[in-house]
Short mmCIF file of C-alpha atoms and ligand atoms in Angstrom, two decimals:
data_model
loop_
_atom_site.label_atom_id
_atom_site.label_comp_id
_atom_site.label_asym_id
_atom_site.label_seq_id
_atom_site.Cartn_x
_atom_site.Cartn_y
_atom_site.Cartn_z
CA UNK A 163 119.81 99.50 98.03
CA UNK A 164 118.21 101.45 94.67
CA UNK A 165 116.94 104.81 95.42
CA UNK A 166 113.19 104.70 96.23
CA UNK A 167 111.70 105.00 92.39
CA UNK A 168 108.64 106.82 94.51
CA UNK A 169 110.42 109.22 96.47
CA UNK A 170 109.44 112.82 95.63
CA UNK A 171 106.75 112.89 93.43
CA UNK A 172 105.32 115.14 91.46
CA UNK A 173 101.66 117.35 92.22
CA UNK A 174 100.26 115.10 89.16
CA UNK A 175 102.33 112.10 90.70
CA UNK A 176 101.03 112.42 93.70
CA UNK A 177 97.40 112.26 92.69
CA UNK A 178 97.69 109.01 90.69
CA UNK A 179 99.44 107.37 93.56
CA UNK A 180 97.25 108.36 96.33
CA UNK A 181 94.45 107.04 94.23
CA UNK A 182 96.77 103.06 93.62
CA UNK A 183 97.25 104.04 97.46
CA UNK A 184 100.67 104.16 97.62
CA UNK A 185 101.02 107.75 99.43
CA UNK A 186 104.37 108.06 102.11
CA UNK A 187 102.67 108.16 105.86
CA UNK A 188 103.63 111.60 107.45
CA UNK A 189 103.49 109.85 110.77
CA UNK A 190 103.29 106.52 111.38
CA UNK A 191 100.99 106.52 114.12
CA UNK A 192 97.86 109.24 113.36
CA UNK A 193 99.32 109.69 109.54
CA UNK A 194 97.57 109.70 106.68
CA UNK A 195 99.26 106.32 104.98
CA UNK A 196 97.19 104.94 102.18
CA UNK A 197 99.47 102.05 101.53
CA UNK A 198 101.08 99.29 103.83
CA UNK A 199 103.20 100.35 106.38
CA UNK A 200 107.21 98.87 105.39
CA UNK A 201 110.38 98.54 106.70
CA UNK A 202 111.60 102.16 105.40
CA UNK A 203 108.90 103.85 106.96
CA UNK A 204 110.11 102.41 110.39
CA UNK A 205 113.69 103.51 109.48
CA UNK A 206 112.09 106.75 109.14
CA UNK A 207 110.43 107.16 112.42
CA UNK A 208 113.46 106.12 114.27
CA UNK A 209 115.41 109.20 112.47
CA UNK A 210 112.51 111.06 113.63
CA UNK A 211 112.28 110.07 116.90
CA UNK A 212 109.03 109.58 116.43
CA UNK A 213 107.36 106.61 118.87
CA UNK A 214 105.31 104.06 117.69
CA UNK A 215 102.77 101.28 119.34
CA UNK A 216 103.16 97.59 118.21
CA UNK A 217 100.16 95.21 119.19
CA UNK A 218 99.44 91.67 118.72
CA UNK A 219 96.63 90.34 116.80
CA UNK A 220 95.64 86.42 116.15
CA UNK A 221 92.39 87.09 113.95
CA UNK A 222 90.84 89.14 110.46
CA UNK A 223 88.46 91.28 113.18
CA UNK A 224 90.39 92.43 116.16
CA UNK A 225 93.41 92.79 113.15
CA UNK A 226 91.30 95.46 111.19
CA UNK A 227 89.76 97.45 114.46
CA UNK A 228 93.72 98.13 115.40
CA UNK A 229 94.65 98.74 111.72
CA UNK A 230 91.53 101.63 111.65
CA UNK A 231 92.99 102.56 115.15
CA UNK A 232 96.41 103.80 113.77
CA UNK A 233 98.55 100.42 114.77
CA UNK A 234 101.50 100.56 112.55
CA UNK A 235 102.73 97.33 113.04
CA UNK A 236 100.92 94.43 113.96
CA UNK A 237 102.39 91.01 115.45
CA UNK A 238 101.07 87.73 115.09
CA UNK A 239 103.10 86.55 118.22
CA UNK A 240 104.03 82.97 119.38
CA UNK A 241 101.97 83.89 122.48
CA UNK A 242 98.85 82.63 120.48
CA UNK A 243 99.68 79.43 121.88
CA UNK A 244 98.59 80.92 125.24
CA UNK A 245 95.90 83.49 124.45
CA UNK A 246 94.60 81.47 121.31
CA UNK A 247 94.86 77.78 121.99
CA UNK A 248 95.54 77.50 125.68
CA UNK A 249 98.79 76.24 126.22
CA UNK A 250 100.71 77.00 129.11
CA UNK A 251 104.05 78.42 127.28
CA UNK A 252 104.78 79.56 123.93
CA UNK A 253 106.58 76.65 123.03
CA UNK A 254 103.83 73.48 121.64
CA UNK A 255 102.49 75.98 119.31
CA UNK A 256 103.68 75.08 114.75
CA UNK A 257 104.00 76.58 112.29
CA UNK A 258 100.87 75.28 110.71
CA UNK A 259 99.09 76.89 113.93
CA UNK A 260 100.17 80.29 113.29
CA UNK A 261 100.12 80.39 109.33
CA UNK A 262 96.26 80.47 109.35
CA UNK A 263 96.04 82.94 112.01
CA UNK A 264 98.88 85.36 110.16
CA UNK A 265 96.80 85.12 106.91
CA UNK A 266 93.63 85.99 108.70
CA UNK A 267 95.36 89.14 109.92
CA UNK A 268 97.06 89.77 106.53
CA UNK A 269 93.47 90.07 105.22
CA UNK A 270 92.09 92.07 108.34
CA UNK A 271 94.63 94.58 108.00
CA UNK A 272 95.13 96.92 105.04
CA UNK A 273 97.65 99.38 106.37
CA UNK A 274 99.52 98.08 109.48
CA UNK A 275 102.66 95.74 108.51
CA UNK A 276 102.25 92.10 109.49
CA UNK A 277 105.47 90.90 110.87
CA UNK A 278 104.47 86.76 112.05
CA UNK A 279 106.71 85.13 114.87
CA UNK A 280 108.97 81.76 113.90
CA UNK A 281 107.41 79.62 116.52
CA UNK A 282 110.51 77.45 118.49
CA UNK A 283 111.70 74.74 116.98
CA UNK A 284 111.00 76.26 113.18
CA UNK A 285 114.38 78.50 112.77
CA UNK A 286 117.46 76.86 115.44
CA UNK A 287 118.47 73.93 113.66
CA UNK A 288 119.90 75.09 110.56
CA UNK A 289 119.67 78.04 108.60
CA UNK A 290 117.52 75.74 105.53
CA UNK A 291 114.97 75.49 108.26
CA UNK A 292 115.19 79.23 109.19
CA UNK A 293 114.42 80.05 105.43
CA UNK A 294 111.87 77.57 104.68
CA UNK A 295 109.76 78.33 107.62
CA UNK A 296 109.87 82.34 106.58
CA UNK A 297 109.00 81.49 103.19
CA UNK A 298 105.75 79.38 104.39
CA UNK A 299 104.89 82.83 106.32
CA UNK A 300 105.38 85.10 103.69
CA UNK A 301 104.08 82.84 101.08
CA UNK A 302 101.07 81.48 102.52
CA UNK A 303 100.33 84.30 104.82
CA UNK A 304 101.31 87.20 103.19
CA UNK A 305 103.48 88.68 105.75
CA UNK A 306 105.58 91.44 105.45
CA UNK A 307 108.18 90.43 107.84
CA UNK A 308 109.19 87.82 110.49
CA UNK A 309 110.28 87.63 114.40
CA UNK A 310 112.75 85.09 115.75
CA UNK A 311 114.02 84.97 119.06
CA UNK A 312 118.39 84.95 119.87
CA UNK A 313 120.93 86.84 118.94
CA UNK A 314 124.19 86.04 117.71
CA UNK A 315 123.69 82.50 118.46
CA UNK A 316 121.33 82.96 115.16
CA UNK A 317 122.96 85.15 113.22
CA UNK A 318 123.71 82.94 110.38
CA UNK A 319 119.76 82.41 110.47
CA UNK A 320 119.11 86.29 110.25
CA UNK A 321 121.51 86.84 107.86
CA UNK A 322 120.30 84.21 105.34
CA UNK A 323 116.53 85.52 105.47
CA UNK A 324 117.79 89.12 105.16
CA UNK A 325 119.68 88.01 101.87
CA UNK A 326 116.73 86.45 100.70
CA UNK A 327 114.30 89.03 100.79
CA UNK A 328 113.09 88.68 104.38
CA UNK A 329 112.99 91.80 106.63
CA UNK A 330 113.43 90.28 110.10
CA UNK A 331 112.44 91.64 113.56
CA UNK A 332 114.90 90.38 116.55
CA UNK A 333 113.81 89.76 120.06
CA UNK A 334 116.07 89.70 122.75
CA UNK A 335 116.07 89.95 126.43
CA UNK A 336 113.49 87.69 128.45
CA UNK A 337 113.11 85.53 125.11
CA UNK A 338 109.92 82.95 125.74
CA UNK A 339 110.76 80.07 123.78
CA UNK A 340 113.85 80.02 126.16
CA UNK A 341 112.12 80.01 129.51
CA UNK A 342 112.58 76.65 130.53
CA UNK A 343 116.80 77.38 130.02
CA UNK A 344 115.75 80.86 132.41
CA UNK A 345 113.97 78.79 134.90
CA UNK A 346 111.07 81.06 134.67
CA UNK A 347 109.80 84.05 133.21
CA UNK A 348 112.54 86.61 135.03
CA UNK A 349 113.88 90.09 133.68
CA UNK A 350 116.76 89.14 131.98
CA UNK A 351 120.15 91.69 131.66
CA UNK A 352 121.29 92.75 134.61
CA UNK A 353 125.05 93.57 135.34
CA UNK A 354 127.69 91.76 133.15
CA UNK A 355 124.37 89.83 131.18
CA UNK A 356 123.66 93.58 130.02
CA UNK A 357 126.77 93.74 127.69
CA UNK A 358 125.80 90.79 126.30
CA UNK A 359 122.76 91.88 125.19
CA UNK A 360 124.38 95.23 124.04
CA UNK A 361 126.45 93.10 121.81
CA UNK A 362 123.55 90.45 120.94
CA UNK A 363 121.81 94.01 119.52
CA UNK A 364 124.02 95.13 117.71
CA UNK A 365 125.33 92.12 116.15
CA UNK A 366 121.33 91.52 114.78
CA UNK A 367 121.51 95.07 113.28
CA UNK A 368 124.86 94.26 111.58
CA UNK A 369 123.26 91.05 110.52
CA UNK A 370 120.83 93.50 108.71
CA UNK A 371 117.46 93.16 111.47
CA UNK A 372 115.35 95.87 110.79
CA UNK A 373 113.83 96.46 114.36
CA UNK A 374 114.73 94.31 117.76
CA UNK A 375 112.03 94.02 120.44
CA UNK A 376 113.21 93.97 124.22
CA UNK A 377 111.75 92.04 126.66
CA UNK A 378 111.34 92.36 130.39
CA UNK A 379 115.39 94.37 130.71
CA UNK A 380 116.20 97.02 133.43
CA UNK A 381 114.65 100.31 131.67
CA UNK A 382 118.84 101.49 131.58
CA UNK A 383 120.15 98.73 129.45
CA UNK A 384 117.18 99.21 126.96
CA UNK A 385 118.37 103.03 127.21
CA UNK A 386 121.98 102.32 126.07
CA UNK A 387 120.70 99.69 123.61
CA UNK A 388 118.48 101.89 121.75
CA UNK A 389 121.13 104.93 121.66
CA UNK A 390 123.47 102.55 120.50
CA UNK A 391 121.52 101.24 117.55
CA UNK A 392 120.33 102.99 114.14
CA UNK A 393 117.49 100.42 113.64
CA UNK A 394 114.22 100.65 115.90
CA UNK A 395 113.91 99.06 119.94
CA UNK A 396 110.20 98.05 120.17
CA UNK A 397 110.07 97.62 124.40
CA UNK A 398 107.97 95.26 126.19
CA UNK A 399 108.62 95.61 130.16
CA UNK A 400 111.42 97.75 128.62
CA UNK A 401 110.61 100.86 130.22
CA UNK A 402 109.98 104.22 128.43
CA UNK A 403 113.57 104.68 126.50
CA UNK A 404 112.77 102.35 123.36
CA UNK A 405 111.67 103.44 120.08
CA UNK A 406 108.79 101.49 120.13
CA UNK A 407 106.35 99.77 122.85
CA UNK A 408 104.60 96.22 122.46
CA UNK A 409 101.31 94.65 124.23
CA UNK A 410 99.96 91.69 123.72
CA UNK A 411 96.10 92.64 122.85
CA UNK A 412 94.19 90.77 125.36
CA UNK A 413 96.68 92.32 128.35
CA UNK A 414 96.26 95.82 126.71
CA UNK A 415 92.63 95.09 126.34
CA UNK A 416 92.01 93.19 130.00
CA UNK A 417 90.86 89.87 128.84
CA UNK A 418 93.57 88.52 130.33
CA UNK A 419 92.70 88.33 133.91
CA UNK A 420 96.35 87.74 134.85
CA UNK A 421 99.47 89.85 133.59
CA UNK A 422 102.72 90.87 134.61
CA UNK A 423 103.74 94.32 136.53
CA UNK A 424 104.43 95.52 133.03
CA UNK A 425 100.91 95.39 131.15
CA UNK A 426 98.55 98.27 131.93
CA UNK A 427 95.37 97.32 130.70
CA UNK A 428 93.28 100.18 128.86
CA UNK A 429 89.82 98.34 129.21
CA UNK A 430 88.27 95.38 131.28
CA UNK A 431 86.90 93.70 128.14
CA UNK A 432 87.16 90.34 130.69
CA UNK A 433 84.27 91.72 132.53
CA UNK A 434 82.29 93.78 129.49
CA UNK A 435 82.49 90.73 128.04
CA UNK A 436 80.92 88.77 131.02
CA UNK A 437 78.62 91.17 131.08
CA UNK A 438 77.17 90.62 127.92
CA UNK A 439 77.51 87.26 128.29
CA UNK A 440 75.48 87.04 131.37
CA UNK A 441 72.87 89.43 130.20
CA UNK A 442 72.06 87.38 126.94
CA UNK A 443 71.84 84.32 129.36
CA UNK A 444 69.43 86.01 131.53
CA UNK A 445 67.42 86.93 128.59
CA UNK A 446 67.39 83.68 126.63
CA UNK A 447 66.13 82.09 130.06
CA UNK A 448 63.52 84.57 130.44
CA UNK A 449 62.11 84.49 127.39
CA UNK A 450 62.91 88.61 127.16
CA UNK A 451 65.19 87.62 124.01
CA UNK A 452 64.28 87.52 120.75
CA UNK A 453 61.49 90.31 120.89
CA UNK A 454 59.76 90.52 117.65
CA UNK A 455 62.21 93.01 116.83
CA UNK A 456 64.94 90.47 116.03
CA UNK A 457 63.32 88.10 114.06
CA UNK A 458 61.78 87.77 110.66
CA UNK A 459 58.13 87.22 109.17
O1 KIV B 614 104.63 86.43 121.01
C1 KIV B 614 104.49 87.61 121.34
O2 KIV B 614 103.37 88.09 121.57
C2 KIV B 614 105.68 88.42 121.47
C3 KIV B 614 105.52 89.82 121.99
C4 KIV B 614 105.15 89.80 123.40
C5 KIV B 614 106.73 90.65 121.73
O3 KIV B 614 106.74 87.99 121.16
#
């Protein structure tokens, strides 16, 4: 790779660039970036050992309220087929579902990189498909970056995006779009399956994968897997030894109103937003709302 042409610059440099808004981060998580959050800057943070929260976002609003927050990295995750449209797996949702929702975020977000899932069935067939469907995300969405699910079973996959351009995030470990071959949504590598992973991981950072997320694995195997590799481990049910840690908003936020042992949720928005619910009911059937106040003469 070229040197970075905006790598040290000068006082006067500086000032320009801050103003086009293309000043480095000092951290990415409470720093001071005025420009998109990319690939390097993750790179970065890993030789740091700095840790960094990844969250899920489906929509322009709740995309820009985690962008102001700090969020680094935002992912527009298959799981919208669940928390957006209601399906009971990951796996019925297309690629023309998602591309609207990863543009929406694209334009909520002005900092945090947008890295947009391959839903299943877009990326295992052929390594054609693999590139097309990345090139509808970054072209119609604006992504910076995209997530598929495997390991060296789609390497040839990851290794053709990478050539072309596409920074791409792995995901290994309890991988949804394979539950139905798991028979259910189980921790996944323990004992020999472990070294499998281990090698899975490493052969997706050989393949040039810029970060690999790890699902629902013993806390030790993530551990090993994240000493053993130079690029960033973004945990999910992971334990507290990855680079990185991943929620899917409405867990993390407690819309959900069932999650797995690994979610802590940070707010009941399920019942704040009953609350308000009810209370505008209540109101509308008493007459109570509008008041004067809210409407116009
Ligand atoms: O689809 C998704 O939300 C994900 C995260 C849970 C990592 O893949």
């Amino acid at each position: 790779m070229s040197s970075d042409v905006s790598a040290s610059p000068s006082p006067a440099q500086q000032g320009s660039a801050q103003q086009r808004g293309s000043a480095q981060p000092t951290a990415l998580y409470g720093g001071q970036g005025t420009r998109r959050v990319t690939v390097r800057d993750l790179a970065a943070a890993k030789a740091r050992h700095e840790k960094w929260p990844m969250l899920t976002a489906y929509d322009a609003l709740s995309a820009r309220v985690f962008d102001e927050a700090g969020i680094p990295v935002l992912l527009v995750g298959d799981s919208a087929a669940m928390v957006v449209y209601g399906y009971e797996s990951t796996l019925p949702v297309t690629v023309d579902d998602l591309v609207p929702l990863a543009a929406a975020v694209v334009r909520g977000a002005r900092r945090a990189m947008v890295v947009a899932d391959l839903p299943f069935g877009s990326y295992q067939a052929s390594v054609p498909e693999a590139l097309a469907t990345a090139a509808r995300f970054m072209k119609e969405a604006g992504v910076q970056a995209v997530k598929v699910e495997g390991g060296r079973r789609i390497l040839p996959q990851v290794e053709a995006m990478v050539a072309a351009g596409v920074p791409v995030m792995g995901h290994l470990g309890l991988t949804p779009q394979s539950v139905n071959a798991f028979g259910g949504y189980r921790v996944q590598g323990r004992g020999e399956d472990g070294e499998q992973l281990l090698a899975d991981a490493k052969a997706l950072e050989a393949a040039g994968a810029f970060s690999v997320v790890l699902e629902c694995v013993p806390d030790e195997l993530a551990r090993r897997v994240t000493a053993a590799l130079s690029i960033p481990t973004i945990g999910i049910g992971a334990g507290e030894g990855t680079d990185a840690q991943v929620l899917v908003w409405q867990d993390m936020a407690g819309l959900t109103p069932h999650t797995a042992k690994f979610v802590k949720k940070y707010a009941d928005m399920f019942t704040l937003l009953g609350d308000a619910a009810r209370e505008f009911a209540d109101e509308v059937v008493s007459g109570a709302f509008p008041t004067p106040d809210y409407s116009y003469k």
